[in-house]
Structures are given as structure tokens and as C-alpha cells.
Amino acid sequence: MELPDIWFIAIAVLWTGYFVLEGFDFGVGVLLPLIGRDDTDRRVMINAIGPVWDGNEVWLITAAGAMFAAFPAWYASAFSGFYLPLLIVLLALIARGVAFEYRGKGDTDRWRAWWDRAIVFGSTAPAVLWGVFFANLVRGVPMDADGIVAAGITDLLNPYALLGGLTTLAVFTLHGAVFLTLKTSGPVRARARAAALRTAAVAVPAGAGFLAWTQYAYGAAWTLPVAAAAAMALVAGAFLAAAGREGWSFTATAVAIGAATVTLFGSLYPAVLPSTTDAAYDLTVANASSAPYTLTVLSWVAVVFLPLVLAYQAWSYWVFRKRVSREQIDPAPAYGGREPARAGGGERPDAGTPSAPAPSPSGD
């Protein structure tokens, strides 16, 4: 296996980590107005992801940076060809991050309502557009011999890509609902479980249909069991959520997202961006990669720093592993309507309230 192949796998792993971790962040944001009946409920939901959401976005930055460094032609063609949807994703992520930080800095309902809308938009738009983006990567785009993508909006919004967008929105929402059952208590937890069951009615058929289409039209022989595992994990996650096995349900939805992402990258390989104009114009792992020296330097950097990043993120999840409840939320904002931001952004629950033990994988 050559270095370009190794870096293709590394990029696939980074995108997989991003979708598994940021997926539940998106889901919580999408569900904010549906599960949060009042401001306290919404603050419970935001606090559930407050310490980790920005760390989860590091996976996106790293994945995009690895594409730029290891496969500059792939990065240039994909990010220029999908300029409008990726610009919307960027603006949505900025709006969501600002909303997490500023929502608690005002003491009026109107102030918080506007930032809540920003959170919903900043979660829903990326959840849809990432599915559209990766579905088009697998399907291919109109591209000439110079790697210039000439795709209009009708090219990008094809039936396969739209199903991909619906799938990522539904699956991420299910993932977020299951995360809330694992990370909160009280009425938010109960409503999150009900939302998970309703969302599963869309996520399971959409996910199974998208995986079947991907496998039939673009998949390789070895991706068939991976796609099947993704579909079965999605079904298992729904049943486990209904049974109240919250830890295992979250594990199942995470496995489903991870296996689905592997299916997409496996269906793409050895191309990185197929051309629907002429197969001779395809960007592949071989012709789109950087020079061997560049890949060697990147490999050493990854070997040194990646374990440190993973260790720090694992530590942060361990520190903030406890459930969040309404009792931990102050009834009124402190400091003249301004709540101090806690680690990772978002609003800060009462630091003096004891937390429950971390839930076991069984959800007990």
C-alpha cells in the first residue's frame, strides 16, 4: 500500500469521526424547538453538547486540511465545484457557534429566540448539505481534463444527492435524540426518547434506501457487508432506543454513521472525484495526490500529534460525562443577564450541583 492510499484511508477516518461526533451535535440543534418546551429545557439541551461541540468541529478542520495537503487537486476541484453549498455550510457553522456563545448574554425572550433560530439553521443546513455533498462526490460531477467542475444547481440537486441529504438529516437527528436520552434526565430525556422513535420512522427507510442505491450503483464487493452492517445498526439503534437501552442505542447509531461513511469512501475508491463528462478525467488517489516527500512529512506530523489530540478529546468527554438536568440550571441568568460560558462553549449549568454517575453502555 502506497502513501496516497494510506492518506485516503486517513481522510476517510477523519470524516467518519466528524460525522459520528458532530452528527449528534447537529441532531440536538435540529431538535431544539421540538424537545425544548421552555427556556430551561433548551438550556439543558445546549449544555449537553456545550463542552464538546467545538472539539468535534476540529475533526472537520483536520479532514479538510488533510485533503488540502495530501490531495490538493481533489481539494481544489471539490471545494470550488461545490462552492455555494459549502459556503452555506460555513456560514451556518459560524452562526451556530456564535449562537452558542451569545445566547446566554441577554435576558430577554426575544434575544434568546433569535439565537435559537441560528442554532436550528446552523444545525439543519450542514446536516442536509453534507449528505448532498458526499452523494455527489460518489456519483461524480461534470469535470474537464483540467479538473474544473462545471456543475450547476440542477446537477448537484439530483435524486441521489437529495436522498443523501434527507438521510444525513434524519440519521443525525436520530443520533442527536439518542444522545439526549443518554446525556440528560427528566422531561427532556423522556421527550428525546419519543423524538428518537418518531425520527427512526424516517431515518431507517431513508438510510436503508440510500445505502442500497449506493451499493447497487457505485459499490464494490467488499462494501456490501459494510453497507448491510450500517443498515442493521440503524435498525438496532431504533429498537434499543425503544427498549430504553440508551448507551447501546447511541453505540448502534454511531456504528451506523461510521459504517455508512466507510461505504461512501469505499464506493468512491480509487477515484476521489469521478467525472461524469469522461472517465479519463477522473481524479484518482494516484493522480491527485501530493509528492511523496510531502506525504512523508505529513505522516510523521500525524504520528506525533494525532495521539495527543485523541487523548485530549477522550479526556474532555470523560470529564463532562455526567447527565444534565433542569435542577442544574439557574432559574434566571446571573451577572445581570449574562451567564459565564463554560468549557467548550454554550451556557453553564450550576457548577455546585452534584451530577449523577456516568451511564453504563446498557443505559441503566
PDB file of N, CA, C and O in Angstrom, residues 21 62 95 100 105 114 143 158 202 209 264 281 298 332 360:
ATOM      1  N   LEU A  21     -19.266  12.279  15.622  1.00  0.00           N
ATOM      2  CA  LEU A  21     -19.262  13.195  16.760  1.00  0.00           C
ATOM      3  C   LEU A  21     -20.102  14.450  16.511  1.00  0.00           C
ATOM      4  O   LEU A  21     -20.905  14.849  17.351  1.00  0.00           O
ATOM      5  N   THR A  62      -9.514  19.292  10.495  1.00  0.00           N
ATOM      6  CA  THR A  62      -8.422  18.365  10.207  1.00  0.00           C
ATOM      7  C   THR A  62      -8.666  17.609   8.913  1.00  0.00           C
ATOM      8  O   THR A  62      -7.733  17.408   8.113  1.00  0.00           O
ATOM      9  N   ALA A  95     -22.712  30.774  12.318  1.00  0.00           N
ATOM     10  CA  ALA A  95     -23.899  31.257  13.023  1.00  0.00           C
ATOM     11  C   ALA A  95     -24.189  30.404  14.252  1.00  0.00           C
ATOM     12  O   ALA A  95     -24.537  30.920  15.317  1.00  0.00           O
ATOM     13  N   PHE A 100     -24.219  29.736  20.218  1.00  0.00           N
ATOM     14  CA  PHE A 100     -23.889  29.052  21.464  1.00  0.00           C
ATOM     15  C   PHE A 100     -23.246  30.003  22.463  1.00  0.00           C
ATOM     16  O   PHE A 100     -23.509  29.946  23.667  1.00  0.00           O
ATOM     17  N   LYS A 105     -26.164  35.693  26.858  1.00  0.00           N
ATOM     18  CA  LYS A 105     -25.663  37.024  27.232  1.00  0.00           C
ATOM     19  C   LYS A 105     -26.752  38.094  27.179  1.00  0.00           C
ATOM     20  O   LYS A 105     -26.453  39.280  27.237  1.00  0.00           O
ATOM     21  N   TRP A 114     -33.945  34.572  18.868  1.00  0.00           N
ATOM     22  CA  TRP A 114     -33.181  34.771  17.638  1.00  0.00           C
ATOM     23  C   TRP A 114     -31.951  33.859  17.601  1.00  0.00           C
ATOM     24  O   TRP A 114     -31.616  33.288  16.555  1.00  0.00           O
ATOM     25  N   MET A 143     -16.808  17.429 -15.070  1.00  0.00           N
ATOM     26  CA  MET A 143     -15.450  17.951 -14.830  1.00  0.00           C
ATOM     27  C   MET A 143     -14.613  17.714 -16.071  1.00  0.00           C
ATOM     28  O   MET A 143     -14.657  16.629 -16.671  1.00  0.00           O
ATOM     29  N   ASN A 158     -29.609  16.357  -7.692  1.00  0.00           N
ATOM     30  CA  ASN A 158     -30.160  15.194  -8.381  1.00  0.00           C
ATOM     31  C   ASN A 158     -30.834  14.276  -7.362  1.00  0.00           C
ATOM     32  O   ASN A 158     -30.630  14.428  -6.150  1.00  0.00           O
ATOM     33  N   VAL A 202     -38.338   7.742   9.837  1.00  0.00           N
ATOM     34  CA  VAL A 202     -37.818   8.331   8.601  1.00  0.00           C
ATOM     35  C   VAL A 202     -36.377   7.889   8.358  1.00  0.00           C
ATOM     36  O   VAL A 202     -35.994   7.557   7.228  1.00  0.00           O
ATOM     37  N   GLY A 209     -32.500   2.855   2.092  1.00  0.00           N
ATOM     38  CA  GLY A 209     -32.632   3.118   0.665  1.00  0.00           C
ATOM     39  C   GLY A 209     -31.387   3.756   0.071  1.00  0.00           C
ATOM     40  O   GLY A 209     -30.940   3.376  -1.023  1.00  0.00           O
ATOM     41  N   LEU A 264     -19.410   4.936   1.692  1.00  0.00           N
ATOM     42  CA  LEU A 264     -19.263   6.000   0.710  1.00  0.00           C
ATOM     43  C   LEU A 264     -17.822   6.111   0.216  1.00  0.00           C
ATOM     44  O   LEU A 264     -17.586   6.187  -1.001  1.00  0.00           O
ATOM     45  N   TYR A 281     -11.119  11.758 -17.228  1.00  0.00           N
ATOM     46  CA  TYR A 281     -10.871  12.974 -16.466  1.00  0.00           C
ATOM     47  C   TYR A 281     -11.005  12.757 -14.962  1.00  0.00           C
ATOM     48  O   TYR A 281     -10.883  13.714 -14.188  1.00  0.00           O
ATOM     49  N   LEU A 298       3.837  14.732   6.196  1.00  0.00           N
ATOM     50  CA  LEU A 298       2.504  14.694   6.797  1.00  0.00           C
ATOM     51  C   LEU A 298       2.325  13.476   7.691  1.00  0.00           C
ATOM     52  O   LEU A 298       1.720  13.544   8.761  1.00  0.00           O
ATOM     53  N   ALA A 332     -32.855  31.962  36.687  1.00  0.00           N
ATOM     54  CA  ALA A 332     -32.706  33.245  35.998  1.00  0.00           C
ATOM     55  C   ALA A 332     -31.232  33.464  35.717  1.00  0.00           C
ATOM     56  O   ALA A 332     -30.377  33.062  36.502  1.00  0.00           O
ATOM     57  N   SER A 360     -24.033   3.577  32.113  1.00  0.00           N
ATOM     58  CA  SER A 360     -23.343   2.445  31.526  1.00  0.00           C
ATOM     59  C   SER A 360     -23.771   2.276  30.086  1.00  0.00           C
ATOM     60  O   SER A 360     -24.788   2.818  29.660  1.00  0.00           O
TER      61      SER A 360
END
